[in-house]
Amino acid sequence: MKAVILVGHGGVPKDFPRQEVRRLKALEGQREARGGAPDDEERALDTRLRTWPRTPVNDPYQAGIAALADALRARLGDTPLVVAYNEFCAPSLDDAVAALAGRGATSITVVPTMLTPGGSHSEIDIPQALAALRTRHPTLELRYAWPVDMDLLAGMLATHLAR
């Protein structure tokens, strides 16, 4: 079975405690400086943020990604599509791949919503995550639909502007 994962950046809900976001970012920075895996406090804060209750009011970004996913699903027919996030939201790319593999996916194409070159998520984070996922899921074909064809993107924007 072929499947698609639409990956968004993720956003912090408007009502999530800002001091917890600052603490999470500080822990991430310390870990990156020293190397190694996240500690228990960082994992707990990350989980709390990713699983915070979301609504279109407190997280319009997630609502926008959900609307894009619905529109894309309508064009993909029977191909399953799930949404994943780089940070701040659930599910993570790891969780989305595991869920689709558990449903019998044999080939997954990962599509970022970050469309232009130069972003660390699309050019560094997602490729690194996919490399690790290929090790954990050696029989699963994981494709990355990146970079986006700039001519196609320009065409879409021109069509949008003409409306």
PDB file of C-alpha atoms in Angstrom:
ATOM      1  CA  MET A   1       0.000   0.000   0.000  1.00  0.00           C
ATOM      2  CA  LYS A   2       1.235   3.465  -0.883  1.00  0.00           C
ATOM      3  CA  ALA A   3       0.634   6.346   1.533  1.00  0.00           C
ATOM      4  CA  VAL A   4       1.486  10.022   1.967  1.00  0.00           C
ATOM      5  CA  ILE A   5       2.573  12.030   4.989  1.00  0.00           C
ATOM      6  CA  LEU A   6       2.059  15.787   4.834  1.00  0.00           C
ATOM      7  CA  VAL A   7       4.619  17.345   7.186  1.00  0.00           C
ATOM      8  CA  GLY A   8       4.072  20.778   8.692  1.00  0.00           C
ATOM      9  CA  HIS A   9       6.255  22.803  10.983  1.00  0.00           C
ATOM     10  CA  GLY A  10       3.857  22.816  13.924  1.00  0.00           C
ATOM     11  CA  GLY A  11       2.803  25.707  16.105  1.00  0.00           C
ATOM     12  CA  VAL A  12       2.546  26.491  19.779  1.00  0.00           C
ATOM     13  CA  PRO A  13      -1.077  26.844  20.896  1.00  0.00           C
ATOM     14  CA  LYS A  14      -1.937  30.367  22.039  1.00  0.00           C
ATOM     15  CA  ASP A  15      -2.969  29.100  25.476  1.00  0.00           C
ATOM     16  CA  PHE A  16       0.086  26.905  26.172  1.00  0.00           C
ATOM     17  CA  PRO A  17       2.166  28.312  29.063  1.00  0.00           C
ATOM     18  CA  ARG A  18       4.962  30.406  27.533  1.00  0.00           C
ATOM     19  CA  GLN A  19       7.368  29.656  30.392  1.00  0.00           C
ATOM     20  CA  GLU A  20       7.129  25.952  29.478  1.00  0.00           C
ATOM     21  CA  VAL A  21       7.994  26.733  25.842  1.00  0.00           C
ATOM     22  CA  ARG A  22      11.023  28.760  27.016  1.00  0.00           C
ATOM     23  CA  ARG A  23      12.129  25.898  29.276  1.00  0.00           C
ATOM     24  CA  LEU A  24      11.723  23.337  26.483  1.00  0.00           C
ATOM     25  CA  LYS A  25      13.785  25.474  24.106  1.00  0.00           C
ATOM     26  CA  ALA A  26      16.481  25.948  26.756  1.00  0.00           C
ATOM     27  CA  LEU A  27      16.663  22.181  27.332  1.00  0.00           C
ATOM     28  CA  GLU A  28      16.855  21.537  23.583  1.00  0.00           C
ATOM     29  CA  GLY A  29      19.678  24.065  23.253  1.00  0.00           C
ATOM     30  CA  GLN A  30      21.611  22.487  26.129  1.00  0.00           C
ATOM     31  CA  ARG A  31      21.191  19.015  24.624  1.00  0.00           C
ATOM     32  CA  GLU A  32      22.315  20.163  21.199  1.00  0.00           C
ATOM     33  CA  ALA A  33      25.403  21.773  22.753  1.00  0.00           C
ATOM     34  CA  ARG A  34      26.385  18.649  24.684  1.00  0.00           C
ATOM     35  CA  GLY A  35      25.047  16.033  22.254  1.00  0.00           C
ATOM     36  CA  GLY A  36      23.035  13.006  23.210  1.00  0.00           C
ATOM     37  CA  ALA A  37      19.399  12.191  23.752  1.00  0.00           C
ATOM     38  CA  PRO A  38      16.703  14.316  25.394  1.00  0.00           C
ATOM     39  CA  ASP A  39      16.444  13.945  29.166  1.00  0.00           C
ATOM     40  CA  ASP A  40      13.219  13.080  31.001  1.00  0.00           C
ATOM     41  CA  GLU A  41      12.260  16.720  31.573  1.00  0.00           C
ATOM     42  CA  GLU A  42      12.689  17.615  27.890  1.00  0.00           C
ATOM     43  CA  ARG A  43      10.708  14.554  26.767  1.00  0.00           C
ATOM     44  CA  ALA A  44       7.913  15.351  29.234  1.00  0.00           C
ATOM     45  CA  LEU A  45       7.668  18.993  28.124  1.00  0.00           C
ATOM     46  CA  ASP A  46       7.754  18.002  24.458  1.00  0.00           C
ATOM     47  CA  THR A  47       4.964  15.464  25.008  1.00  0.00           C
ATOM     48  CA  ARG A  48       2.887  17.974  26.986  1.00  0.00           C
ATOM     49  CA  LEU A  49       3.208  20.552  24.200  1.00  0.00           C
ATOM     50  CA  ARG A  50       2.586  18.097  21.363  1.00  0.00           C
ATOM     51  CA  THR A  51      -0.540  16.682  23.032  1.00  0.00           C
ATOM     52  CA  TRP A  52      -2.015  19.988  24.229  1.00  0.00           C
ATOM     53  CA  PRO A  53      -5.709  20.211  23.202  1.00  0.00           C
ATOM     54  CA  ARG A  54      -5.974  22.053  19.871  1.00  0.00           C
ATOM     55  CA  THR A  55      -8.777  24.072  18.364  1.00  0.00           C
ATOM     56  CA  PRO A  56      -8.902  26.419  15.366  1.00  0.00           C
ATOM     57  CA  VAL A  57      -8.892  29.281  17.896  1.00  0.00           C
ATOM     58  CA  ASN A  58      -5.820  28.301  19.921  1.00  0.00           C
ATOM     59  CA  ASP A  59      -3.907  26.765  16.988  1.00  0.00           C
ATOM     60  CA  PRO A  60      -4.982  28.172  13.617  1.00  0.00           C
ATOM     61  CA  TYR A  61      -1.816  26.714  12.041  1.00  0.00           C
ATOM     62  CA  GLN A  62      -2.907  23.150  12.805  1.00  0.00           C
ATOM     63  CA  ALA A  63      -6.404  23.939  11.517  1.00  0.00           C
ATOM     64  CA  GLY A  64      -4.860  25.216   8.289  1.00  0.00           C
ATOM     65  CA  ILE A  65      -2.744  22.086   7.831  1.00  0.00           C
ATOM     66  CA  ALA A  66      -5.827  19.942   8.497  1.00  0.00           C
ATOM     67  CA  ALA A  67      -7.746  21.842   5.798  1.00  0.00           C
ATOM     68  CA  LEU A  68      -4.867  21.400   3.342  1.00  0.00           C
ATOM     69  CA  ALA A  69      -4.725  17.685   4.174  1.00  0.00           C
ATOM     70  CA  ASP A  70      -8.467  17.339   3.536  1.00  0.00           C
ATOM     71  CA  ALA A  71      -8.138  19.054   0.149  1.00  0.00           C
ATOM     72  CA  LEU A  72      -5.174  16.877  -0.794  1.00  0.00           C
ATOM     73  CA  ARG A  73      -6.969  13.685   0.337  1.00  0.00           C
ATOM     74  CA  ALA A  74      -9.815  14.542  -2.029  1.00  0.00           C
ATOM     75  CA  ARG A  75      -7.285  14.543  -4.900  1.00  0.00           C
ATOM     76  CA  LEU A  76      -5.438  11.364  -3.857  1.00  0.00           C
ATOM     77  CA  GLY A  77      -8.388   8.987  -4.085  1.00  0.00           C
ATOM     78  CA  ASP A  78      -7.740   5.813  -2.085  1.00  0.00           C
ATOM     79  CA  THR A  79      -4.163   6.731  -1.099  1.00  0.00           C
ATOM     80  CA  PRO A  80      -4.047   7.206   2.669  1.00  0.00           C
ATOM     81  CA  LEU A  81      -2.715  10.564   3.855  1.00  0.00           C
ATOM     82  CA  VAL A  82      -1.781  11.503   7.394  1.00  0.00           C
ATOM     83  CA  VAL A  83      -0.387  14.725   8.830  1.00  0.00           C
ATOM     84  CA  ALA A  84       2.796  14.936  10.904  1.00  0.00           C
ATOM     85  CA  TYR A  85       4.710  17.802  12.468  1.00  0.00           C
ATOM     86  CA  ASN A  86       8.372  18.644  12.966  1.00  0.00           C
ATOM     87  CA  GLU A  87       7.744  20.121  16.389  1.00  0.00           C
ATOM     88  CA  PHE A  88       5.126  21.380  18.815  1.00  0.00           C
ATOM     89  CA  CYS A  89       2.279  19.131  17.543  1.00  0.00           C
ATOM     90  CA  ALA A  90       1.438  15.457  17.375  1.00  0.00           C
ATOM     91  CA  PRO A  91       1.951  13.219  15.635  1.00  0.00           C
ATOM     92  CA  SER A  92       5.659  13.401  14.946  1.00  0.00           C
ATOM     93  CA  LEU A  93       7.042  12.091  11.673  1.00  0.00           C
ATOM     94  CA  ASP A  94       8.238   8.988  13.547  1.00  0.00           C
ATOM     95  CA  ASP A  95       4.749   8.343  14.920  1.00  0.00           C
ATOM     96  CA  ALA A  96       3.075   8.908  11.545  1.00  0.00           C
ATOM     97  CA  VAL A  97       5.446   6.483   9.779  1.00  0.00           C
ATOM     98  CA  ALA A  98       4.913   3.858  12.489  1.00  0.00           C
ATOM     99  CA  ALA A  99       1.130   4.235  12.231  1.00  0.00           C
ATOM    100  CA  LEU A 100       1.116   3.863   8.449  1.00  0.00           C
ATOM    101  CA  ALA A 101       3.528   0.923   8.581  1.00  0.00           C
ATOM    102  CA  GLY A 102       1.191  -0.667  11.114  1.00  0.00           C
ATOM    103  CA  ARG A 103      -1.677  -0.241   8.649  1.00  0.00           C
ATOM    104  CA  GLY A 104       0.302  -2.088   5.986  1.00  0.00           C
ATOM    105  CA  ALA A 105       1.996   0.732   4.091  1.00  0.00           C
ATOM    106  CA  THR A 106       4.925  -0.467   1.999  1.00  0.00           C
ATOM    107  CA  SER A 107       5.770   2.879   0.392  1.00  0.00           C
ATOM    108  CA  ILE A 108       5.387   6.300   2.006  1.00  0.00           C
ATOM    109  CA  THR A 109       6.030   9.636   0.338  1.00  0.00           C
ATOM    110  CA  VAL A 110       6.759  12.476   2.735  1.00  0.00           C
ATOM    111  CA  VAL A 111       5.672  15.908   1.503  1.00  0.00           C
ATOM    112  CA  PRO A 112       6.733  19.039   3.400  1.00  0.00           C
ATOM    113  CA  THR A 113       4.516  22.100   3.582  1.00  0.00           C
ATOM    114  CA  MET A 114       7.651  24.259   3.681  1.00  0.00           C
ATOM    115  CA  LEU A 115       7.912  24.984  -0.029  1.00  0.00           C
ATOM    116  CA  THR A 116      10.983  27.122  -0.644  1.00  0.00           C
ATOM    117  CA  PRO A 117      14.654  26.180  -0.269  1.00  0.00           C
ATOM    118  CA  GLY A 118      16.731  27.308   2.674  1.00  0.00           C
ATOM    119  CA  GLY A 119      14.695  26.058   5.611  1.00  0.00           C
ATOM    120  CA  SER A 120      16.328  23.861   8.234  1.00  0.00           C
ATOM    121  CA  HIS A 121      13.273  21.619   8.629  1.00  0.00           C
ATOM    122  CA  SER A 122      12.946  20.730   4.958  1.00  0.00           C
ATOM    123  CA  GLU A 123      16.660  20.561   4.219  1.00  0.00           C
ATOM    124  CA  ILE A 124      18.097  19.135   7.461  1.00  0.00           C
ATOM    125  CA  ASP A 125      15.570  17.885  10.026  1.00  0.00           C
ATOM    126  CA  ILE A 126      13.277  15.875   7.747  1.00  0.00           C
ATOM    127  CA  PRO A 127      16.104  14.199   5.790  1.00  0.00           C
ATOM    128  CA  GLN A 128      17.830  13.252   9.080  1.00  0.00           C
ATOM    129  CA  ALA A 129      14.572  11.870  10.469  1.00  0.00           C
ATOM    130  CA  LEU A 130      13.990   9.874   7.288  1.00  0.00           C
ATOM    131  CA  ALA A 131      17.503   8.406   7.442  1.00  0.00           C
ATOM    132  CA  ALA A 132      16.836   7.193  10.988  1.00  0.00           C
ATOM    133  CA  LEU A 133      13.400   5.873   9.989  1.00  0.00           C
ATOM    134  CA  ARG A 134      14.902   3.918   7.078  1.00  0.00           C
ATOM    135  CA  THR A 135      17.142   2.154   9.592  1.00  0.00           C
ATOM    136  CA  ARG A 136      14.172   1.309  11.843  1.00  0.00           C
ATOM    137  CA  HIS A 137      11.943   0.297   8.914  1.00  0.00           C
ATOM    138  CA  PRO A 138      14.327  -1.312   6.377  1.00  0.00           C
ATOM    139  CA  THR A 139      11.577  -2.924   4.282  1.00  0.00           C
ATOM    140  CA  LEU A 140       9.567   0.294   3.990  1.00  0.00           C
ATOM    141  CA  GLU A 141      10.183   2.550   0.998  1.00  0.00           C
ATOM    142  CA  LEU A 142      10.413   6.111   2.317  1.00  0.00           C
ATOM    143  CA  ARG A 143      10.490   8.797  -0.365  1.00  0.00           C
ATOM    144  CA  TYR A 144      10.905  12.518   0.171  1.00  0.00           C
ATOM    145  CA  ALA A 145       9.106  14.859  -2.231  1.00  0.00           C
ATOM    146  CA  TRP A 146      11.696  17.594  -1.965  1.00  0.00           C
ATOM    147  CA  PRO A 147      12.720  20.013  -3.300  1.00  0.00           C
ATOM    148  CA  VAL A 148       9.498  21.400  -4.647  1.00  0.00           C
ATOM    149  CA  ASP A 149       9.653  22.287  -8.333  1.00  0.00           C
ATOM    150  CA  MET A 150       9.869  26.097  -8.293  1.00  0.00           C
ATOM    151  CA  ASP A 151       8.216  26.355 -11.722  1.00  0.00           C
ATOM    152  CA  LEU A 152       5.205  24.361 -10.481  1.00  0.00           C
ATOM    153  CA  LEU A 153       5.065  26.464  -7.315  1.00  0.00           C
ATOM    154  CA  ALA A 154       5.245  29.682  -9.342  1.00  0.00           C
ATOM    155  CA  GLY A 155       2.448  28.373 -11.573  1.00  0.00           C
ATOM    156  CA  MET A 156       0.260  27.635  -8.557  1.00  0.00           C
ATOM    157  CA  LEU A 157       0.895  31.119  -7.158  1.00  0.00           C
ATOM    158  CA  ALA A 158       0.174  32.744 -10.532  1.00  0.00           C
ATOM    159  CA  THR A 159      -3.112  30.822 -10.755  1.00  0.00           C
ATOM    160  CA  HIS A 160      -3.957  31.922  -7.213  1.00  0.00           C
ATOM    161  CA  LEU A 161      -3.189  35.559  -8.034  1.00  0.00           C
ATOM    162  CA  ALA A 162      -5.379  35.419 -11.146  1.00  0.00           C
ATOM    163  CA  ARG A 163      -8.450  34.519  -9.097  1.00  0.00           C
TER     164      ARG A 163
END
